[in-house]
mmCIF file of C-alpha atoms and ligand atoms in Angstrom:
data_model
loop_
_atom_site.group_PDB
_atom_site.id
_atom_site.type_symbol
_atom_site.label_atom_id
_atom_site.label_comp_id
_atom_site.label_asym_id
_atom_site.label_seq_id
_atom_site.Cartn_x
_atom_site.Cartn_y
_atom_site.Cartn_z
ATOM 1 C CA MET F 28 3.226 28.145 -113.379
ATOM 2 C CA SER F 29 3.224 31.312 -111.278
ATOM 3 C CA PRO F 30 3.681 30.822 -107.538
ATOM 4 C CA ALA F 31 0.100 32.018 -107.024
ATOM 5 C CA GLY F 32 -1.164 29.575 -109.683
ATOM 6 C CA PHE F 33 0.752 26.794 -108.029
ATOM 7 C CA ARG F 34 -0.743 27.668 -104.664
ATOM 8 C CA ILE F 35 -4.278 27.685 -106.048
ATOM 9 C CA SER F 36 -3.863 24.323 -107.787
ATOM 10 C CA GLN F 37 -2.297 22.904 -104.656
ATOM 11 C CA VAL F 38 -5.260 24.058 -102.582
ATOM 12 C CA ALA F 39 -7.688 22.697 -105.175
ATOM 13 C CA SER F 40 -6.018 19.297 -105.275
ATOM 14 C CA VAL F 41 -6.020 18.995 -101.511
ATOM 15 C CA PHE F 42 -9.646 19.987 -101.458
ATOM 16 C CA LEU F 43 -10.507 17.350 -104.039
ATOM 17 C CA ALA F 44 -8.652 14.764 -101.996
ATOM 18 C CA VAL F 45 -10.619 15.831 -98.941
ATOM 19 C CA PHE F 46 -13.829 15.552 -100.879
ATOM 20 C CA ALA F 47 -12.958 12.110 -102.174
ATOM 21 C CA ALA F 48 -12.107 10.947 -98.697
ATOM 22 C CA LEU F 49 -15.517 12.107 -97.525
ATOM 23 C CA SER F 50 -17.215 9.700 -99.853
ATOM 24 C CA VAL F 51 -15.939 6.963 -97.609
ATOM 25 C CA GLN F 52 -19.133 6.483 -95.708
ATOM 26 C CA ALA F 53 -19.215 6.366 -91.944
ATOM 27 C CA ALA F 54 -20.969 3.017 -92.261
ATOM 28 C CA GLU F 55 -17.985 1.586 -94.108
ATOM 29 C CA LEU F 56 -15.762 2.786 -91.320
ATOM 30 C CA GLU F 57 -17.919 0.891 -88.825
ATOM 31 C CA LEU F 58 -17.853 3.660 -86.288
ATOM 32 C CA PRO F 59 -18.996 2.782 -82.794
ATOM 33 C CA ASP F 60 -22.540 3.964 -82.146
ATOM 34 C CA SER F 61 -22.641 6.922 -79.757
ATOM 35 C CA LEU F 62 -26.101 5.944 -78.604
ATOM 36 C CA ALA F 63 -25.566 2.191 -78.026
ATOM 37 C CA LEU F 64 -24.761 1.265 -74.453
ATOM 38 C CA GLN F 65 -22.076 -1.322 -73.828
ATOM 39 C CA SER F 66 -24.899 -3.664 -72.808
ATOM 40 C CA GLY F 67 -26.122 -3.487 -76.422
ATOM 41 C CA GLN F 68 -29.221 -1.442 -75.599
ATOM 42 C CA ARG F 69 -29.645 1.941 -77.280
ATOM 43 C CA VAL F 70 -30.502 5.083 -75.391
ATOM 44 C CA THR F 71 -33.564 6.795 -76.790
ATOM 45 C CA SER F 72 -34.043 9.755 -74.460
ATOM 46 C CA ALA F 73 -32.125 12.815 -73.316
ATOM 47 C CA ARG F 74 -32.107 11.323 -69.845
ATOM 48 C CA GLY F 75 -30.681 8.018 -71.096
ATOM 49 C CA TRP F 76 -27.890 9.933 -72.799
ATOM 50 C CA GLN F 77 -27.093 12.182 -69.854
ATOM 51 C CA GLU F 78 -27.349 9.571 -67.124
ATOM 52 C CA GLU F 79 -26.169 6.396 -68.817
ATOM 53 C CA ARG F 80 -24.392 6.689 -72.149
ATOM 54 C CA ARG F 81 -22.521 9.957 -71.584
ATOM 55 C CA PRO F 82 -20.868 8.764 -68.337
ATOM 56 C CA GLU F 83 -20.003 5.463 -70.044
ATOM 57 C CA ILE F 84 -18.279 7.193 -72.980
ATOM 58 C CA LEU F 85 -16.457 9.649 -70.716
ATOM 59 C CA GLU F 86 -15.152 6.745 -68.708
ATOM 60 C CA LEU F 87 -14.003 4.889 -71.859
ATOM 61 C CA PHE F 88 -12.032 7.959 -72.938
ATOM 62 C CA ARG F 89 -10.476 8.272 -69.494
ATOM 63 C CA ALA F 90 -9.521 4.613 -69.338
ATOM 64 C CA ASN F 91 -8.225 4.233 -72.892
ATOM 65 C CA VAL F 92 -7.148 7.589 -74.260
ATOM 66 C CA TYR F 93 -6.596 10.708 -72.133
ATOM 67 C CA GLY F 94 -6.180 9.095 -68.714
ATOM 68 C CA ARG F 95 -7.628 9.932 -65.358
ATOM 69 C CA ALA F 96 -6.896 13.165 -63.489
ATOM 70 C CA PRO F 97 -5.931 12.296 -59.902
ATOM 71 C CA ILE F 98 -7.592 15.390 -58.496
ATOM 72 C CA GLY F 99 -10.230 17.996 -59.378
ATOM 73 C CA ARG F 100 -10.072 21.420 -57.756
ATOM 74 C CA PRO F 101 -7.292 21.355 -55.124
ATOM 75 C CA GLY F 102 -8.457 22.315 -51.636
ATOM 76 C CA ASP F 103 -5.914 25.118 -51.359
ATOM 77 C CA LEU F 104 -6.557 26.680 -54.795
ATOM 78 C CA LYS F 105 -5.882 30.398 -54.474
ATOM 79 C CA PHE F 106 -6.300 33.415 -56.766
ATOM 80 C CA ASP F 107 -4.011 36.433 -56.436
ATOM 81 C CA ALA F 108 -4.584 39.418 -58.683
ATOM 82 C CA THR F 109 -1.008 40.386 -59.476
ATOM 83 C CA GLU F 110 -2.084 43.305 -61.668
ATOM 84 C CA THR F 111 -5.214 45.245 -62.603
ATOM 85 C CA THR F 112 -4.876 47.980 -65.211
ATOM 86 C CA PRO F 113 -8.171 49.725 -65.982
ATOM 87 C CA ASP F 114 -6.998 51.503 -69.153
ATOM 88 C CA ALA F 115 -5.244 48.773 -71.143
ATOM 89 C CA MET F 116 -5.552 48.621 -74.951
ATOM 90 C CA ASP F 117 -5.902 52.430 -75.162
ATOM 91 C CA GLY F 118 -8.694 52.394 -72.657
ATOM 92 C CA MET F 119 -10.646 49.653 -74.425
ATOM 93 C CA ALA F 120 -10.105 47.012 -71.741
ATOM 94 C CA THR F 121 -9.198 46.287 -68.162
ATOM 95 C CA ARG F 122 -6.216 43.981 -67.954
ATOM 96 C CA LYS F 123 -6.027 41.579 -65.071
ATOM 97 C CA GLN F 124 -3.236 39.146 -64.377
ATOM 98 C CA VAL F 125 -4.111 36.456 -61.888
ATOM 99 C CA LYS F 126 -1.844 33.904 -60.259
ATOM 100 C CA ILE F 127 -3.796 30.703 -59.705
ATOM 101 C CA SER F 128 -1.802 28.665 -57.193
ATOM 102 C CA PHE F 129 -2.216 25.187 -55.758
ATOM 103 C CA SER F 130 -0.193 22.439 -54.157
ATOM 104 C CA GLY F 131 -0.136 18.676 -53.811
ATOM 105 C CA PRO F 132 1.960 16.073 -52.029
ATOM 106 C CA GLY F 133 4.757 16.572 -54.559
ATOM 107 C CA GLY F 134 5.068 20.356 -54.451
ATOM 108 C CA GLN F 135 3.342 23.541 -55.535
ATOM 109 C CA GLY F 136 2.567 25.282 -58.779
ATOM 110 C CA ALA F 137 0.789 28.210 -60.403
ATOM 111 C CA ILE F 138 -0.970 29.139 -63.617
ATOM 112 C CA HIS F 139 -0.621 32.761 -64.711
ATOM 113 C CA LEU F 140 -3.922 33.789 -66.240
ATOM 114 C CA ILE F 141 -3.983 36.843 -68.516
ATOM 115 C CA LEU F 142 -7.379 38.464 -68.912
ATOM 116 C CA PHE F 143 -8.698 41.484 -70.812
ATOM 117 C CA VAL F 144 -12.257 42.549 -69.953
ATOM 118 C CA PRO F 145 -13.897 44.967 -72.411
ATOM 119 C CA ASN F 146 -14.584 48.310 -70.725
ATOM 120 C CA GLY F 147 -17.445 49.452 -72.897
ATOM 121 C CA ALA F 148 -19.376 46.179 -72.931
ATOM 122 C CA HIS F 149 -22.296 45.095 -70.872
ATOM 123 C CA LYS F 150 -21.061 43.296 -67.733
ATOM 124 C CA PRO F 151 -20.723 40.495 -66.970
ATOM 125 C CA ALA F 152 -19.123 39.846 -70.356
ATOM 126 C CA PRO F 153 -18.875 36.471 -72.126
ATOM 127 C CA CYS F 154 -15.346 35.157 -72.219
ATOM 128 C CA THR F 155 -13.028 33.230 -74.523
ATOM 129 C CA LEU F 156 -10.295 31.177 -72.834
ATOM 130 C CA LEU F 157 -7.425 30.269 -75.154
ATOM 131 C CA ILE F 158 -5.272 27.293 -74.184
ATOM 132 C CA CYS F 159 -1.936 28.614 -75.456
ATOM 133 C CA ASN F 160 0.383 25.929 -76.795
ATOM 134 C CA ARG F 161 2.634 28.374 -78.650
ATOM 135 C CA PRO F 162 5.461 30.444 -77.137
ATOM 136 C CA PRO F 163 4.255 33.105 -74.675
ATOM 137 C CA THR F 164 5.126 35.894 -77.138
ATOM 138 C CA ASN F 165 1.801 34.926 -78.757
ATOM 139 C CA ILE F 166 -0.070 36.028 -75.642
ATOM 140 C CA ASP F 167 1.911 39.112 -74.707
ATOM 141 C CA PRO F 168 -0.037 40.889 -71.924
ATOM 142 C CA THR F 169 1.685 44.211 -72.709
ATOM 143 C CA ARG F 170 0.466 43.969 -76.338
ATOM 144 C CA ALA F 171 3.864 45.210 -77.542
ATOM 145 C CA VAL F 172 3.867 41.997 -79.592
ATOM 146 C CA LYS F 173 0.596 41.176 -81.320
ATOM 147 C CA SER F 174 -0.066 37.739 -82.779
ATOM 148 C CA PRO F 175 -2.979 36.568 -84.954
ATOM 149 C CA PHE F 176 -2.904 33.430 -82.809
ATOM 150 C CA TRP F 177 -4.571 35.492 -80.053
ATOM 151 C CA PRO F 178 -6.044 38.696 -81.533
ATOM 152 C CA ALA F 179 -7.031 40.022 -78.120
ATOM 153 C CA GLU F 180 -7.917 43.507 -79.429
ATOM 154 C CA GLN F 181 -10.420 42.067 -81.914
ATOM 155 C CA ILE F 182 -11.902 39.746 -79.293
ATOM 156 C CA VAL F 183 -12.399 42.638 -76.874
ATOM 157 C CA ALA F 184 -13.792 44.877 -79.635
ATOM 158 C CA ARG F 185 -16.488 42.243 -80.202
ATOM 159 C CA GLY F 186 -17.541 42.437 -76.549
ATOM 160 C CA TYR F 187 -15.841 39.254 -75.346
ATOM 161 C CA SER F 188 -13.321 39.039 -72.564
ATOM 162 C CA ALA F 189 -10.071 37.518 -73.758
ATOM 163 C CA ALA F 190 -8.402 35.136 -71.306
ATOM 164 C CA THR F 191 -5.465 32.825 -71.840
ATOM 165 C CA PHE F 192 -2.848 30.720 -70.106
ATOM 166 C CA TYR F 193 0.358 29.054 -71.216
ATOM 167 C CA ILE F 194 0.285 25.244 -71.076
ATOM 168 C CA ALA F 195 3.809 24.908 -69.657
ATOM 169 C CA ASP F 196 2.566 26.559 -66.456
ATOM 170 C CA VAL F 197 0.621 23.332 -65.929
ATOM 171 C CA ALA F 198 2.938 20.698 -67.363
ATOM 172 C CA PRO F 199 5.879 20.828 -69.759
ATOM 173 C CA ASP F 200 5.358 19.480 -73.253
ATOM 174 C CA VAL F 201 8.175 16.994 -72.874
ATOM 175 C CA SER F 202 8.082 13.231 -73.026
ATOM 176 C CA GLY F 203 8.774 11.532 -69.691
ATOM 177 C CA ALA F 204 8.667 14.768 -67.671
ATOM 178 C CA TRP F 205 6.541 13.165 -64.966
ATOM 179 C CA THR F 206 8.745 14.720 -62.305
ATOM 180 C CA LYS F 207 7.652 18.197 -63.383
ATOM 181 C CA GLY F 208 4.480 20.310 -63.316
ATOM 182 C CA VAL F 209 1.222 18.918 -61.992
ATOM 183 C CA HIS F 210 2.409 15.360 -62.554
ATOM 184 C CA ALA F 211 5.098 15.846 -59.920
ATOM 185 C CA MET F 212 2.579 17.462 -57.572
ATOM 186 C CA PHE F 213 -0.265 14.984 -57.762
ATOM 187 C CA ASP F 214 0.803 11.666 -59.336
ATOM 188 C CA PRO F 215 1.425 8.644 -57.115
ATOM 189 C CA PRO F 216 4.982 7.217 -57.443
ATOM 190 C CA GLN F 217 3.767 4.424 -59.726
ATOM 191 C CA ARG F 218 1.942 5.742 -62.790
ATOM 192 C CA ALA F 219 -1.036 3.516 -63.669
ATOM 193 C CA ALA F 220 -1.812 2.552 -67.269
ATOM 194 C CA ASP F 221 -4.753 4.965 -67.142
ATOM 195 C CA ALA F 222 -2.893 7.813 -65.408
ATOM 196 C CA TRP F 223 -3.502 11.177 -67.052
ATOM 197 C CA GLY F 224 -1.305 12.197 -69.937
ATOM 198 C CA THR F 225 -0.176 15.739 -70.581
ATOM 199 C CA VAL F 226 -3.231 16.689 -72.672
ATOM 200 C CA ALA F 227 -5.473 15.784 -69.708
ATOM 201 C CA ALA F 228 -3.174 17.786 -67.428
ATOM 202 C CA TRP F 229 -3.508 20.872 -69.652
ATOM 203 C CA ALA F 230 -7.295 20.373 -69.688
ATOM 204 C CA TRP F 231 -7.181 20.282 -65.891
ATOM 205 C CA GLY F 232 -5.356 23.624 -66.054
ATOM 206 C CA ALA F 233 -8.168 25.062 -68.189
ATOM 207 C CA SER F 234 -10.615 24.008 -65.473
ATOM 208 C CA ARG F 235 -8.568 25.788 -62.814
ATOM 209 C CA CYS F 236 -8.774 28.937 -64.969
ATOM 210 C CA MET F 237 -12.521 28.340 -65.102
ATOM 211 C CA ASP F 238 -12.536 28.137 -61.290
ATOM 212 C CA TYR F 239 -11.154 31.677 -61.320
ATOM 213 C CA LEU F 240 -13.475 32.945 -64.069
ATOM 214 C CA VAL F 241 -16.592 31.824 -62.179
ATOM 215 C CA SER F 242 -15.351 33.865 -59.204
ATOM 216 C CA ASP F 243 -14.861 37.093 -61.194
ATOM 217 C CA PRO F 244 -18.038 39.239 -61.258
ATOM 218 C CA ASP F 245 -16.922 40.864 -64.537
ATOM 219 C CA ILE F 246 -17.199 37.497 -66.303
ATOM 220 C CA ASP F 247 -20.398 35.804 -67.388
ATOM 221 C CA ALA F 248 -19.456 32.321 -66.206
ATOM 222 C CA ARG F 249 -22.358 30.770 -68.133
ATOM 223 C CA ARG F 250 -20.815 31.987 -71.375
ATOM 224 C CA VAL F 251 -17.221 30.871 -71.331
ATOM 225 C CA VAL F 252 -15.793 29.523 -74.603
ATOM 226 C CA VAL F 253 -12.710 27.312 -74.366
ATOM 227 C CA VAL F 254 -10.557 27.568 -77.506
ATOM 228 C CA GLY F 255 -7.550 25.520 -78.562
ATOM 229 C CA HIS F 256 -5.455 24.973 -81.649
ATOM 230 C CA SER F 257 -3.871 21.664 -82.612
ATOM 231 C CA ARG F 258 -2.609 20.015 -79.390
ATOM 232 C CA GLY F 259 -4.448 22.855 -77.680
ATOM 233 C CA GLY F 260 -7.565 21.861 -79.669
ATOM 234 C CA LYS F 261 -7.304 18.269 -78.426
ATOM 235 C CA THR F 262 -7.033 19.781 -74.953
ATOM 236 C CA ALA F 263 -10.054 22.070 -75.439
ATOM 237 C CA LEU F 264 -12.216 19.106 -76.425
ATOM 238 C CA TRP F 265 -11.105 17.065 -73.431
ATOM 239 C CA ALA F 266 -11.550 20.061 -71.109
ATOM 240 C CA GLY F 267 -15.101 20.498 -72.420
ATOM 241 C CA ALA F 268 -15.816 16.787 -71.994
ATOM 242 C CA GLU F 269 -14.578 16.721 -68.402
ATOM 243 C CA ASP F 270 -15.879 20.127 -67.335
ATOM 244 C CA GLU F 271 -19.449 20.959 -68.257
ATOM 245 C CA ARG F 272 -19.088 24.548 -67.096
ATOM 246 C CA PHE F 273 -17.646 25.429 -70.526
ATOM 247 C CA ALA F 274 -20.637 26.609 -72.552
ATOM 248 C CA MET F 275 -18.855 26.331 -75.888
ATOM 249 C CA VAL F 276 -15.837 24.373 -77.071
ATOM 250 C CA VAL F 277 -13.692 25.333 -80.057
ATOM 251 C CA SER F 278 -11.304 22.852 -81.637
ATOM 252 C CA ASN F 279 -9.088 24.350 -84.326
ATOM 253 C CA ASP F 280 -7.072 21.924 -86.493
ATOM 254 C CA SER F 281 -7.008 19.409 -83.634
ATOM 255 C CA GLY F 282 -6.613 16.352 -85.882
ATOM 256 C CA CYS F 283 -5.466 13.028 -84.480
ATOM 257 C CA THR F 284 -6.992 12.301 -81.031
ATOM 258 C CA GLY F 285 -8.703 15.671 -81.289
ATOM 259 C CA ALA F 286 -11.728 16.129 -83.512
ATOM 260 C CA ALA F 287 -10.643 13.759 -86.305
ATOM 261 C CA VAL F 288 -12.338 10.361 -86.418
ATOM 262 C CA ALA F 289 -9.530 7.803 -86.028
ATOM 263 C CA ARG F 290 -10.931 4.928 -88.065
ATOM 264 C CA GLY F 291 -9.878 5.328 -91.691
ATOM 265 C CA LYS F 292 -8.076 8.584 -90.967
ATOM 266 C CA THR F 293 -5.281 9.763 -93.259
ATOM 267 C CA GLY F 294 -2.237 11.749 -92.151
ATOM 268 C CA GLU F 295 -1.228 11.295 -88.539
ATOM 269 C CA ARG F 296 -2.576 8.122 -86.937
ATOM 270 C CA VAL F 297 -2.704 6.704 -83.423
ATOM 271 C CA ALA F 298 0.627 4.870 -83.743
ATOM 272 C CA ASP F 299 2.316 8.040 -85.046
ATOM 273 C CA ILE F 300 1.086 10.287 -82.285
ATOM 274 C CA ASN F 301 1.938 7.727 -79.593
ATOM 275 C CA ARG F 302 5.437 7.341 -81.004
ATOM 276 C CA VAL F 303 6.260 11.040 -81.362
ATOM 277 C CA PHE F 304 4.301 12.345 -78.368
ATOM 278 C CA PRO F 305 4.199 9.393 -75.935
ATOM 279 C CA HIS F 306 3.413 11.713 -73.020
ATOM 280 C CA TRP F 307 0.180 13.220 -74.404
ATOM 281 C CA PHE F 308 -2.122 10.292 -73.666
ATOM 282 C CA CYS F 309 -2.302 7.431 -71.184
ATOM 283 C CA LYS F 310 -0.317 4.237 -71.473
ATOM 284 C CA ASN F 311 -3.408 2.205 -72.386
ATOM 285 C CA TYR F 312 -3.755 4.217 -75.602
ATOM 286 C CA LYS F 313 -0.604 2.574 -76.957
ATOM 287 C CA ARG F 314 -2.528 -0.709 -77.174
ATOM 288 C CA PHE F 315 -4.411 0.790 -80.113
ATOM 289 C CA ASN F 316 -1.372 1.548 -82.265
ATOM 290 C CA ASP F 317 -2.343 0.302 -85.763
ATOM 291 C CA ARG F 318 -5.536 -1.088 -84.209
ATOM 292 C CA GLU F 319 -7.938 1.851 -84.398
ATOM 293 C CA ALA F 320 -10.805 -0.506 -85.199
ATOM 294 C CA GLU F 321 -10.449 -1.997 -81.719
ATOM 295 C CA LEU F 322 -10.944 1.299 -79.908
ATOM 296 C CA PRO F 323 -14.179 1.154 -77.893
ATOM 297 C CA ILE F 324 -14.802 4.789 -78.858
ATOM 298 C CA ASP F 325 -13.943 7.126 -81.702
ATOM 299 C CA GLN F 326 -13.487 10.876 -81.762
ATOM 300 C CA HIS F 327 -17.045 11.709 -82.908
ATOM 301 C CA MET F 328 -18.018 10.465 -79.444
ATOM 302 C CA LEU F 329 -15.663 12.961 -77.837
ATOM 303 C CA ALA F 330 -17.426 15.636 -79.886
ATOM 304 C CA ALA F 331 -20.774 14.272 -78.691
ATOM 305 C CA LEU F 332 -19.691 14.659 -75.055
ATOM 306 C CA ILE F 333 -19.932 18.423 -75.571
ATOM 307 C CA ALA F 334 -23.704 18.187 -76.199
ATOM 308 C CA PRO F 335 -25.990 19.943 -75.410
ATOM 309 C CA ARG F 336 -23.445 22.749 -75.289
ATOM 310 C CA LEU F 337 -22.108 24.508 -78.360
ATOM 311 C CA LEU F 338 -19.333 22.879 -80.340
ATOM 312 C CA TYR F 339 -17.197 24.411 -83.072
ATOM 313 C CA ILE F 340 -14.747 22.427 -85.197
ATOM 314 C CA ALA F 341 -12.423 24.206 -87.622
ATOM 315 C CA SER F 342 -9.990 22.838 -90.196
ATOM 316 C CA ALA F 343 -7.343 24.139 -92.595
ATOM 317 C CA SER F 344 -7.299 23.075 -96.256
ATOM 318 C CA LEU F 345 -3.589 22.179 -96.337
ATOM 319 C CA ASP F 346 -3.597 20.390 -92.991
ATOM 320 C CA ARG F 347 -3.038 16.861 -94.306
ATOM 321 C CA GLY F 348 -1.746 15.625 -90.975
ATOM 322 C CA ALA F 349 -4.986 16.508 -89.215
ATOM 323 C CA ASP F 350 -7.245 15.246 -92.056
ATOM 324 C CA PRO F 351 -9.987 17.893 -92.416
ATOM 325 C CA SER F 352 -12.457 15.391 -93.856
ATOM 326 C CA HIS F 353 -12.306 13.390 -90.647
ATOM 327 C CA GLU F 354 -12.597 16.484 -88.476
ATOM 328 C CA PHE F 355 -15.763 17.309 -90.400
ATOM 329 C CA LEU F 356 -16.943 13.700 -90.091
ATOM 330 C CA ALA F 357 -16.833 14.001 -86.295
ATOM 331 C CA ALA F 358 -19.200 16.976 -86.480
ATOM 332 C CA VAL F 359 -21.572 14.999 -88.722
ATOM 333 C CA GLN F 360 -21.397 11.927 -86.530
ATOM 334 C CA ALA F 361 -21.904 13.835 -83.262
ATOM 335 C CA THR F 362 -25.153 15.240 -84.635
ATOM 336 C CA PRO F 363 -27.443 12.290 -83.717
ATOM 337 C CA VAL F 364 -26.647 12.939 -80.045
ATOM 338 C CA TYR F 365 -27.528 16.636 -80.422
ATOM 339 C CA ARG F 366 -30.732 15.635 -82.198
ATOM 340 C CA LEU F 367 -31.685 13.257 -79.393
ATOM 341 C CA LEU F 368 -31.336 16.239 -77.059
ATOM 342 C CA GLY F 369 -33.665 18.296 -79.250
ATOM 343 C CA LEU F 370 -30.863 20.350 -80.848
ATOM 344 C CA SER F 371 -29.843 20.703 -84.454
ATOM 345 C CA GLY F 372 -26.183 19.688 -84.300
ATOM 346 C CA LEU F 373 -24.700 20.185 -87.763
ATOM 347 C CA THR F 374 -27.399 21.041 -90.287
ATOM 348 C CA VAL F 375 -25.711 19.582 -93.397
ATOM 349 C CA THR F 376 -23.704 16.448 -94.148
ATOM 350 C CA GLU F 377 -21.604 17.742 -97.045
ATOM 351 C CA MET F 378 -18.300 19.343 -96.368
ATOM 352 C CA PRO F 379 -18.414 23.062 -97.219
ATOM 353 C CA ALA F 380 -15.877 24.790 -99.445
ATOM 354 C CA PRO F 381 -13.194 26.835 -97.703
ATOM 355 C CA GLU F 382 -14.455 30.149 -96.324
ATOM 356 C CA PHE F 383 -18.076 28.966 -96.284
ATOM 357 C CA PRO F 384 -18.680 28.510 -92.576
ATOM 358 C CA LEU F 385 -21.599 26.437 -91.334
ATOM 359 C CA HIS F 386 -23.183 28.405 -88.517
ATOM 360 C CA ASP F 387 -26.844 27.418 -88.566
ATOM 361 C CA GLY F 388 -26.847 24.614 -86.028
ATOM 362 C CA SER F 389 -25.540 24.012 -82.513
ATOM 363 C CA ILE F 390 -22.379 22.539 -84.032
ATOM 364 C CA GLY F 391 -20.389 25.004 -86.138
ATOM 365 C CA TYR F 392 -17.752 24.163 -88.734
ATOM 366 C CA HIS F 393 -15.491 25.903 -91.207
ATOM 367 C CA ILE F 394 -12.384 25.188 -93.191
ATOM 368 C CA HIS F 395 -9.980 28.001 -94.010
ATOM 369 C CA THR F 396 -7.698 28.065 -97.030
ATOM 370 C CA GLY F 397 -4.161 27.571 -95.914
ATOM 371 C CA LYS F 398 -1.883 25.735 -93.591
ATOM 372 C CA HIS F 399 -2.245 24.370 -90.089
ATOM 373 C CA ASP F 400 -2.673 27.550 -88.060
ATOM 374 C CA LEU F 401 -5.011 29.566 -85.887
ATOM 375 C CA THR F 402 -5.753 32.802 -87.714
ATOM 376 C CA GLU F 403 -7.787 35.976 -87.325
ATOM 377 C CA TYR F 404 -10.270 34.525 -89.812
ATOM 378 C CA ASP F 405 -10.785 31.520 -87.540
ATOM 379 C CA TRP F 406 -11.383 33.782 -84.525
ATOM 380 C CA LYS F 407 -13.852 35.873 -86.511
ATOM 381 C CA CYS F 408 -15.823 32.725 -87.357
ATOM 382 C CA PHE F 409 -15.813 31.503 -83.735
ATOM 383 C CA MET F 410 -17.177 34.851 -82.563
ATOM 384 C CA ASP F 411 -19.764 35.078 -85.349
ATOM 385 C CA PHE F 412 -21.031 31.665 -84.241
ATOM 386 C CA ALA F 413 -20.935 32.620 -80.546
ATOM 387 C CA ASP F 414 -22.779 35.900 -81.264
ATOM 388 C CA ARG F 415 -25.503 33.891 -82.882
ATOM 389 C CA HIS F 416 -25.874 30.976 -80.475
ATOM 390 C CA LEU F 417 -24.216 31.788 -77.187
ATOM 391 C CA VAL F 418 -24.657 35.446 -76.477
ATOM 392 C CA THR F 419 -28.265 35.658 -77.548
ATOM 393 C CA ARG F 420 -29.423 32.574 -75.669
ATOM 394 C CA PRO F 421 -31.921 33.009 -72.877
ATOM 395 C CA LYS F 422 -30.335 33.273 -69.438
ATOM 396 C CA SER F 423 -31.807 29.948 -68.344
ATOM 397 C CA ALA F 424 -30.241 27.965 -71.231
ATOM 398 C CA PRO F 425 -27.510 25.435 -70.382
HETATM 399 C C1 GCU U 518 2.180 17.785 -84.265
HETATM 400 C C2 GCU U 518 1.273 16.631 -83.905
HETATM 401 C C3 GCU U 518 -0.198 17.008 -84.015
HETATM 402 C C4 GCU U 518 -0.465 18.285 -83.257
HETATM 403 C C5 GCU U 518 0.496 19.365 -83.713
HETATM 404 C C6 GCU U 518 0.422 20.678 -82.936
HETATM 405 O O1 GCU U 518 2.096 18.059 -85.629
HETATM 406 O O2 GCU U 518 1.576 15.550 -84.741
HETATM 407 O O3 GCU U 518 -1.031 15.973 -83.512
HETATM 408 O O4 GCU U 518 -1.799 18.653 -83.406
HETATM 409 O O5 GCU U 518 1.828 18.919 -83.536
HETATM 410 O O6 GCU U 518 0.029 20.699 -81.784
HETATM 411 O O7 GCU U 518 0.806 21.694 -83.518
#
């Protein structure tokens, strides 16, 4: 078989496997009910969701999965514009670099935000904030190196500001590095079983970037989209759950403990992720190794925490580890919460073929052909969806 033929049949077989997996009904998986309070009562109104069930679910995720951030916005948070270049990208954008600094009992730190604001566009401009989990060459502010992981020129050309930060500014991606980054600054000497893991720390960093963005008059703070890929996608979802200022959340290939429903998931499972990346989540999460059915939540409920805001979940056809069918399932299973709030959620329940994005409802979804990656095609889809639902919304919308 030709290499191309092999690739096509490989893609087709993975897609069939995905499709077969989807036939496993959510009911068979016995997913916890997003709308049933721990008391057993069900919430039946938007108010019941917002005031009772949502806080309960958020708390369950803090206690059992991502851990609890010891601090919100530090009192001494400071923004220093280290650079402003009005004619970046051949005059297309203004580049700003901002040092976001803070301190805690254990020391001080800073996040270096890179931001391109489109020059031609109507101001304030909507903004995408990428949580960058890949080497900083992927977010080169000089644009000497251009990466499809962050196609800043295309983002700006579509009228969006392009902002990003590198996760290691917040906390290193290293197991047991509690003496570094924000953990060293803010954690008490004894780490509790529900102390924040590194994913929650990165999400906290995204919120500090948001603190800056709301202060910048060039940015439309009511239209900020937080975007993350893989571990960055897990982080984007948690950032959106914890911080309701993000108007849209994009999870690309976030898989295990991201968008993918854990019960019945194939590929990477809770025990795997806790073994290989023990620092990402809180200690309590280890209790659910090989015991997903005992989790008081599942990842469709993390997706539901984004409601009534816009949610976008994206998958890649060859991403067996992440399990696209279970990423899609989270979008389907978050929909009842959107519906309770008078929104459409996802408008279909069947997984689309690759390159057939679902953009009709307030939850968007697509699967791209190929491997685990964040590509220009993915970005195009996110912006198509945002053009349709975020940018055209009335000013008073949430
Ligand atoms: C590993 C990990 C995944 C994660 C991915 C990434 O593959 O097992 O859970 O999403 O790294 O961040 O690229």
